[in-house]
Coordinates of C-alpha atoms and ligand atoms in Angstrom, one line a residue:
M1 CA 0.3 0.2 0.3
K2 CA 0.8 3.2 -0.9
S3 CA 0.6 6.4 1.2
I4 CA -2.2 9.3 -0.3
E5 CA 0.8 11.8 -0.4
T6 CA 3.0 10.0 -2.0
I7 CA -0.5 8.9 -5.0
I8 CA -0.7 12.9 -4.6
S9 CA 2.6 13.7 -5.6
E10 CA 3.2 10.5 -8.6
L11 CA -0.1 12.5 -9.7
I12 CA 1.0 15.4 -9.7
E13 CA 4.1 15.0 -11.5
S14 CA 2.7 13.1 -14.5
A15 CA 0.9 16.2 -14.6
H16 CA 1.2 18.0 -17.7
V17 CA -0.3 21.9 -18.1
L18 CA -2.7 22.5 -20.8
E19 CA -0.7 24.3 -23.4
N20 CA -4.2 25.8 -25.9
V21 CA -4.6 29.0 -24.0
A22 CA -7.3 31.4 -25.2
S23 CA -8.3 34.8 -24.8
V24 CA -11.9 34.8 -22.8
A25 CA -14.2 37.9 -22.3
L26 CA -14.1 39.7 -18.5
S27 CA -17.6 38.5 -18.6
E28 CA -16.6 34.9 -19.0
A29 CA -13.8 34.4 -17.1
S30 CA -15.6 34.0 -13.3
G31 CA -13.9 30.4 -12.7
R32 CA -11.4 30.3 -15.3
V33 CA -7.7 29.8 -14.6
L34 CA -5.5 33.0 -15.6
A35 CA -2.5 31.9 -17.9
A36 CA -0.3 34.4 -17.3
D37 CA 0.7 37.3 -15.1
V38 CA -1.7 40.5 -15.7
L39 CA 0.0 44.0 -14.8
A40 CA -2.1 46.6 -14.2
Q41 CA -2.4 48.5 -16.4
M42 CA -3.7 51.8 -15.0
N43 CA -3.4 53.6 -11.3
V44 CA -6.5 53.1 -9.3
P45 CA -8.4 55.4 -8.2
P46 CA -6.7 57.0 -11.5
F47 CA -6.8 60.7 -9.8
D48 CA -7.4 61.6 -6.3
N49 CA -11.6 61.7 -5.3
S50 CA -13.6 62.2 -2.1
A51 CA -14.6 59.6 0.3
M52 CA -17.8 61.6 1.0
D53 CA -20.7 64.2 0.1
G54 CA -19.5 66.8 1.6
Y55 CA -17.1 69.5 1.0
A56 CA -13.6 70.3 -0.2
I57 CA -11.6 72.9 1.7
S58 CA -8.3 74.6 0.8
A59 CA -7.2 74.9 5.3
P60 CA -5.1 77.4 5.9
E61 CA -2.3 76.5 9.0
G62 CA -4.5 76.7 11.9
F63 CA -7.8 76.8 10.9
D64 CA -10.5 75.8 13.9
E65 CA -14.5 75.8 13.8
T66 CA -14.5 80.1 13.7
T67 CA -13.0 79.8 10.2
A68 CA -15.1 80.7 6.8
F69 CA -14.8 79.6 3.9
R70 CA -15.8 80.7 0.7
V71 CA -17.7 78.2 -1.1
V72 CA -16.5 78.8 -5.1
Q73 CA -18.0 75.6 -7.1
R74 CA -19.7 72.2 -6.4
I75 CA -18.2 69.1 -8.0
S76 CA -20.2 65.6 -8.6
A77 CA -19.0 62.7 -9.3
G78 CA -17.8 63.0 -13.2
E79 CA -17.0 67.0 -13.3
T80 CA -13.5 68.1 -13.0
G81 CA -13.6 71.6 -10.9
V82 CA -10.9 74.2 -10.8
P83 CA -8.1 74.6 -8.1
L84 CA -9.2 76.4 -4.6
S85 CA -7.4 79.1 -3.6
R86 CA -6.8 79.0 0.6
G87 CA -10.2 79.9 2.3
E88 CA -11.9 78.4 -0.2
A89 CA -14.4 75.2 -0.6
A90 CA -16.0 73.4 -3.3
R91 CA -19.2 71.1 -3.2
I92 CA -18.2 68.1 -3.6
F93 CA -20.2 64.3 -3.9
T94 CA -18.5 60.7 -3.7
G95 CA -16.6 59.6 -6.6
A96 CA -15.9 63.2 -7.6
A97 CA -11.8 64.1 -8.3
I98 CA -10.2 66.8 -5.2
P99 CA -9.7 69.6 -6.4
H100 CA -6.2 70.4 -6.3
G101 CA -5.2 72.8 -3.5
T102 CA -7.7 71.1 -1.5
T103 CA -6.3 69.9 1.8
Q104 CA -9.0 67.9 3.3
V105 CA -12.9 66.3 2.3
V106 CA -15.7 67.3 5.4
M107 CA -18.2 65.1 5.3
Q108 CA -21.7 67.3 4.8
E109 CA -23.0 66.1 8.2
L110 CA -20.1 68.2 9.7
C111 CA -20.9 71.9 7.6
V112 CA -22.9 74.5 8.2
V113 CA -23.5 76.8 5.5
S114 CA -25.5 79.8 4.8
D115 CA -24.6 82.1 1.8
N116 CA -22.3 80.2 0.5
V117 CA -19.5 80.0 3.7
L118 CA -18.8 77.4 5.1
H119 CA -18.0 76.5 8.7
V120 CA -17.1 72.9 9.7
R121 CA -18.6 71.7 13.2
A122 CA -15.3 69.6 14.0
V123 CA -11.9 70.1 13.0
C124 CA -10.5 67.2 10.9
A125 CA -7.4 66.2 9.9
S126 CA -5.4 67.4 6.6
G127 CA -6.1 64.3 3.8
E128 CA -8.9 63.2 5.4
F129 CA -11.6 60.9 3.4
I130 CA -9.7 61.9 -0.4
R131 CA -8.8 58.6 -1.4
R132 CA -5.9 58.9 -3.3
R133 CA -4.7 58.5 -6.4
A134 CA -2.8 54.1 -7.3
E135 CA -3.7 53.9 -3.4
D136 CA -5.4 50.6 -4.2
V137 CA -3.4 49.9 -7.4
A138 CA 0.4 51.5 -9.1
A139 CA 0.4 51.4 -13.0
G140 CA 2.7 48.2 -13.4
A141 CA 2.6 46.1 -10.5
T142 CA 1.6 43.1 -11.1
L143 CA -1.5 43.3 -10.3
L144 CA -3.1 38.6 -10.2
K145 CA -0.6 36.3 -11.0
A146 CA -0.2 32.9 -13.9
G147 CA -2.3 30.3 -12.3
L148 CA -4.8 32.0 -10.3
R149 CA -8.4 30.5 -10.8
L150 CA -10.5 34.0 -11.2
T151 CA -13.6 35.0 -8.7
A152 CA -15.9 37.6 -8.5
A153 CA -13.4 39.8 -6.4
H154 CA -10.7 39.6 -9.2
V155 CA -12.6 39.8 -12.1
A156 CA -13.5 43.0 -10.4
L157 CA -10.1 44.1 -9.8
L158 CA -9.3 43.9 -13.7
A159 CA -12.4 45.6 -15.3
S160 CA -11.6 48.5 -12.1
M161 CA -8.7 48.7 -15.0
G162 CA -10.5 48.8 -17.8
V163 CA -9.4 44.9 -19.2
E164 CA -11.9 43.4 -21.4
Q165 CA -10.3 40.3 -22.0
V166 CA -7.9 37.5 -20.0
L167 CA -5.8 34.8 -21.4
V168 CA -7.0 31.6 -19.4
R169 CA -6.1 27.5 -18.9
P170 CA -9.1 25.9 -21.3
L171 CA -11.0 23.8 -19.7
L172 CA -10.3 20.4 -19.1
K173 CA -12.4 18.0 -21.1
V174 CA -13.3 14.5 -18.9
A175 CA -14.8 11.7 -20.2
L176 CA -16.8 9.8 -17.4
L177 CA -17.1 6.2 -17.4
T178 CA -19.4 4.6 -14.5
T179 CA -19.5 0.3 -14.2
G180 CA -21.1 -1.8 -13.0
S181 CA -24.3 -3.8 -14.2
E182 CA -26.2 -2.9 -11.2
L183 CA -26.3 0.3 -12.2
V184 CA -29.5 2.0 -13.2
D185 CA -29.6 5.8 -14.4
V186 CA -31.9 8.4 -12.4
G187 CA -35.5 8.2 -13.8
Q188 CA -35.5 4.3 -14.5
P189 CA -37.4 2.1 -12.3
L190 CA -35.1 -0.3 -10.2
A191 CA -35.2 -4.0 -10.5
E192 CA -34.6 -6.2 -7.5
G193 CA -30.6 -6.0 -6.9
Q194 CA -30.2 -2.9 -9.0
I195 CA -29.0 0.8 -7.1
Y196 CA -28.2 4.0 -9.3
N197 CA -25.6 5.3 -10.4
S198 CA -25.5 7.8 -8.2
N199 CA -21.4 8.6 -8.6
R200 CA -21.9 9.6 -12.1
Y201 CA -23.7 12.0 -10.8
A202 CA -21.3 13.3 -8.1
L203 CA -18.2 12.4 -10.9
A204 CA -20.1 15.2 -13.2
A205 CA -20.3 17.9 -10.1
L206 CA -17.6 17.8 -9.2
F207 CA -15.7 17.9 -12.2
G208 CA -17.6 20.4 -12.7
Q209 CA -16.5 22.3 -10.3
W210 CA -13.5 21.7 -11.0
G211 CA -13.0 23.1 -14.4
C212 CA -13.4 20.4 -16.4
E213 CA -15.8 19.9 -19.3
V214 CA -17.8 16.5 -19.3
V215 CA -17.1 15.6 -22.2
L216 CA -18.5 12.1 -22.0
D217 CA -20.5 10.3 -19.8
E218 CA -21.5 7.0 -20.1
Q219 CA -22.2 3.8 -17.7
V220 CA -21.4 0.3 -19.0
V221 CA -21.8 -2.8 -17.6
D222 CA -19.4 -5.7 -16.3
D223 CA -18.1 -6.7 -19.2
L224 CA -14.4 -6.5 -21.1
S225 CA -15.2 -6.0 -24.3
L226 CA -17.6 -3.4 -23.9
T227 CA -15.7 -1.3 -21.7
I228 CA -12.8 -1.0 -24.0
D229 CA -14.8 0.1 -26.4
L230 CA -15.6 2.6 -24.0
L231 CA -12.8 3.8 -23.5
R232 CA -11.4 3.6 -26.8
R233 CA -13.7 6.4 -27.9
A234 CA -13.0 8.0 -24.5
A235 CA -9.4 8.6 -25.4
V236 CA -9.9 10.5 -28.2
V237 CA -12.1 13.0 -27.1
A238 CA -10.7 13.2 -23.0
D239 CA -8.1 14.6 -21.8
L240 CA -8.3 12.5 -18.9
I241 CA -11.0 9.3 -18.6
V242 CA -12.4 9.2 -15.4
T243 CA -13.8 5.7 -14.3
C244 CA -15.6 5.0 -11.3
G245 CA -15.5 1.3 -10.3
G246 CA -14.4 -2.0 -11.5
V247 CA -10.8 -1.6 -9.9
S248 CA -10.7 -3.8 -7.1
V249 CA -9.7 -7.2 -7.3
G250 CA -12.6 -9.0 -8.8
E251 CA -13.3 -11.0 -11.5
E252 CA -16.2 -9.1 -12.2
D253 CA -13.3 -6.2 -12.2
Y254 CA -12.9 -5.3 -16.1
V255 CA -11.9 -1.7 -16.0
K256 CA -7.7 -2.8 -15.2
Q257 CA -7.9 -5.0 -18.2
A258 CA -9.6 -2.7 -20.5
V259 CA -6.8 0.0 -19.9
T260 CA -4.2 -2.9 -19.7
S261 CA -5.0 -3.9 -23.4
L262 CA -5.1 -0.4 -24.2
G263 CA -2.3 1.0 -22.1
E264 CA -0.7 0.9 -19.2
L265 CA -2.3 0.7 -15.8
H266 CA -0.4 1.3 -12.3
S267 CA -2.5 0.4 -10.2
W268 CA -2.5 0.9 -5.8
Q269 CA -3.6 0.2 -2.8
V270 CA -3.9 3.5 -1.2
A271 CA -3.1 3.4 2.5
M272 CA -6.4 5.9 3.0
K273 CA -10.4 5.0 4.6
P274 CA -12.8 5.7 2.7
G275 CA -10.3 4.7 -0.4
K276 CA -8.0 2.2 -0.7
P277 CA -8.1 0.9 -4.5
L278 CA -7.3 4.6 -7.4
A279 CA -5.8 3.0 -10.4
F280 CA -3.6 5.9 -12.8
G281 CA -2.9 4.6 -16.3
Q282 CA -3.2 5.3 -19.9
V283 CA -5.4 4.3 -22.2
L284 CA -3.6 5.6 -26.4
A285 CA -2.3 9.3 -25.1
T286 CA -4.7 10.2 -22.6
P287 CA -4.2 9.9 -18.6
L288 CA -6.6 7.9 -17.0
I289 CA -7.6 7.6 -12.7
G290 CA -9.6 4.9 -12.5
L291 CA -11.9 5.8 -8.8
P292 CA -13.5 2.6 -7.0
G293 CA -17.0 1.6 -7.1
N294 CA -18.0 2.8 -3.0
P295 CA -19.5 5.7 -2.8
V296 CA -18.4 7.8 -0.1
S297 CA -14.9 6.0 -1.5
S298 CA -14.8 7.1 -4.9
F299 CA -15.9 11.3 -3.4
L300 CA -13.1 11.5 -1.4
T301 CA -10.5 9.7 -3.5
A302 CA -11.8 12.1 -6.2
C303 CA -11.5 15.6 -3.9
L304 CA -8.3 14.4 -1.8
C305 CA -6.4 12.8 -5.1
A306 CA -8.1 13.6 -8.2
R307 CA -8.6 17.2 -7.3
P308 CA -4.9 18.5 -7.1
Y309 CA -3.9 16.6 -10.6
V310 CA -6.9 18.0 -12.3
R311 CA -5.6 21.7 -10.9
A312 CA -1.9 21.1 -11.9
R313 CA -3.6 20.1 -15.4
L314 CA -4.6 23.9 -15.2
G315 CA -2.1 25.3 -14.7
M316 CA -3.4 26.0 -11.3
A317 CA -0.7 27.6 -8.6
R318 CA -2.0 26.0 -5.8
L319 CA -2.6 22.0 -6.1
L320 CA -3.1 21.5 -2.9
P321 CA -6.6 22.4 -0.5
R322 CA -6.0 24.5 3.2
W323 CA -5.5 22.3 6.3
F324 CA -6.0 23.4 9.9
D325 CA -6.3 22.3 13.1
V326 CA -9.9 21.7 14.7
L327 CA -10.9 19.8 18.7
A328 CA -12.1 16.9 18.1
D329 CA -15.7 16.6 20.2
F330 CA -15.9 12.6 20.1
D331 CA -14.1 9.6 20.7
W332 CA -12.2 7.4 17.6
L333 CA -11.1 4.7 19.8
K334 CA -11.2 1.8 17.0
P335 CA -8.2 3.5 14.7
D336 CA -7.8 1.9 11.7
V337 CA -3.9 0.1 12.2
K338 CA -3.2 0.3 8.5
R339 CA -4.4 3.4 6.7
V340 CA -5.1 6.8 7.7
E341 CA -9.3 7.3 8.2
F342 CA -10.7 10.8 6.5
L343 CA -13.9 11.5 8.9
R344 CA -17.0 13.0 7.5
T345 CA -17.5 15.7 10.2
T346 CA -19.7 19.1 11.8
Y347 CA -18.8 21.9 13.2
T348 CA -19.8 22.3 17.3
D349 CA -19.7 24.8 19.7
S350 CA -16.2 23.2 21.0
G351 CA -15.2 21.5 18.0
V352 CA -16.0 18.9 15.1
Q353 CA -18.5 16.1 16.1
L354 CA -18.9 12.9 13.7
A355 CA -21.7 13.3 10.8
G356 CA -22.3 9.8 10.9
T357 CA -21.9 6.4 10.2
Q358 CA -18.3 6.1 8.6
G359 CA -19.2 3.2 6.4
S360 CA -17.7 3.8 2.7
G361 CA -21.2 3.8 1.2
V362 CA -22.7 6.0 4.0
M363 CA -22.8 9.2 1.7
T364 CA -25.8 10.8 3.9
S365 CA -22.7 11.5 6.5
V366 CA -21.0 13.3 3.6
A367 CA -23.3 14.8 2.8
N368 CA -24.0 16.7 5.7
A369 CA -20.3 17.3 6.6
D370 CA -19.1 20.3 7.2
V371 CA -14.9 19.0 7.1
L372 CA -13.1 15.5 6.7
V373 CA -10.4 15.1 10.5
R374 CA -7.7 12.9 8.9
V375 CA -7.3 10.8 11.6
E376 CA -3.2 8.6 11.2
A377 CA -3.0 4.8 10.9
G378 CA -3.3 3.7 15.2
Q379 CA -4.0 6.8 16.2
V380 CA -6.9 6.4 19.5
V381 CA -8.8 10.2 19.2
H382 CA -10.3 11.9 21.8
G383 CA -12.7 14.6 22.8
G384 CA -10.5 17.7 23.2
D385 CA -7.5 16.7 20.5
V386 CA -5.9 18.6 18.2
L387 CA -7.2 16.9 14.2
R388 CA -6.3 18.0 11.4
A389 CA -9.0 19.0 8.9
V390 CA -10.4 20.0 5.3
S391 CA -13.4 22.1 4.7
L392 CA -15.4 20.0 2.2
T393 CA -16.5 23.4 0.4
E394 CA -13.0 23.9 -0.7
L395 CA -12.8 20.4 -2.1
M396 CA -15.6 20.5 -3.8
S397 CA -14.8 24.1 -5.4
L398 CA -12.3 24.5 -7.6
Ligands
LIG1 P1 -16.8 -1.9 -7.4 O1 -15.5 -1.3 -7.2 O2 -17.3 -1.7 -8.4 O3 -16.4 -3.5 -7.1 O4 -18.2 -1.3 -6.3 C1 -18.4 -1.5 -5.1 C2 -19.0 -1.0 -4.7 O5 -19.4 0.5 -4.4 C3 -20.1 -1.8 -5.1 O6 -21.4 -1.9 -3.7 C4 -21.2 -1.0 -5.9 O7 -22.7 -1.6 -5.9 C5 -21.5 0.2 -5.4 N1 -21.0 1.2 -7.0 C6 -20.3 0.9 -8.0 N2 -20.1 2.0 -8.8 C7 -21.5 3.6 -9.1 C8 -22.1 3.9 -8.8 N3 -21.4 4.1 -9.9 N4 -22.9 4.4 -8.4 C9 -23.7 3.9 -7.0 N5 -22.7 3.1 -6.6 C10 -21.5 2.2 -6.9
LIG2 MG1 -17.9 -3.3 -10.0

């Protein structure tokens, strides 16, 4: 058995970054991975402007509440005024350009104006309520780095620079093959002995969230030649083939044989629970990841092992999720002695508790969980112990 760390690094090492980068409109860029650094093309804000509705004043040395300012102009957002001289003020609105000569902006709540003469009710500091040119971004600075997945906040920054198009990595084309003669697609009635093909939907949703485009999504019965045919078709259309089920040691497990006949396969026993059988190889020239069939095992091996690989193919800078400490609010007295266990847990006021039974077929505890906690092989856990945890929300998103 290999450790999960070994498996993840072997997967990452073998990952070739998708090369055919493309330019997309900013409105399409959210969720995509930047293919090149973006340098700031301009200062943001481009000019000093008011942070308040109020008055821009040009205050003489040592001014106070008795100082009278002459209101000489009115500047709304989008307008530029004329320079202020000492003792003058401009009515000004949020976002409007600060006129030359302004020492500070006084919010309107602190201003008393009559007959175009302004008195301030409280003295404020020089420079107050002025948003300085380039205080957010200076022209020429590296604004965003290649390998970043663009979020709404990054899109906002790019828009503030007037950027219209961004260079991004393509989506990873995934062929998803679920195997098993017992599987029935949703919407069909179940006969005795059959189950719904839930992994198909779980995996399509996960890989879709991770920056993949599912270009082929098919179910195949446990049959060698049908599996070979399907793999051959998948290899032509996909950047990555993901299979589910049929990789363990039973005689109805045909994925390994089928892959070996078309390419090569490294099949591993991963020392993790849930999990264990996992395969990696290639069909013709297309890489293949073979996930286990048990619903929780396939879900968690996808999240923990396939996700970093997908991120590497997408050229992402950060491949691994963030791990953090949590306090156990449960006891785990009979650990697996050989395998690391990932327990599905939910937050409580004093840490995390088990989100339900931890069997490898029990999806309810995945659906109810907030975080996965890691328990080492042979590690007994008592309430109050510190454990390493990872957010399922993070694992399920790009
Ligand atoms: P396998 O790895 O093919 O031996 O499958 C292990 C277990 O997972 C069996 O109980 C299968 O019925 C179940 N299973 C396999 N594939 C799926 C699937 N796509 N959806 C739901 N359960 C599955
Ligand atoms: Mg099977």
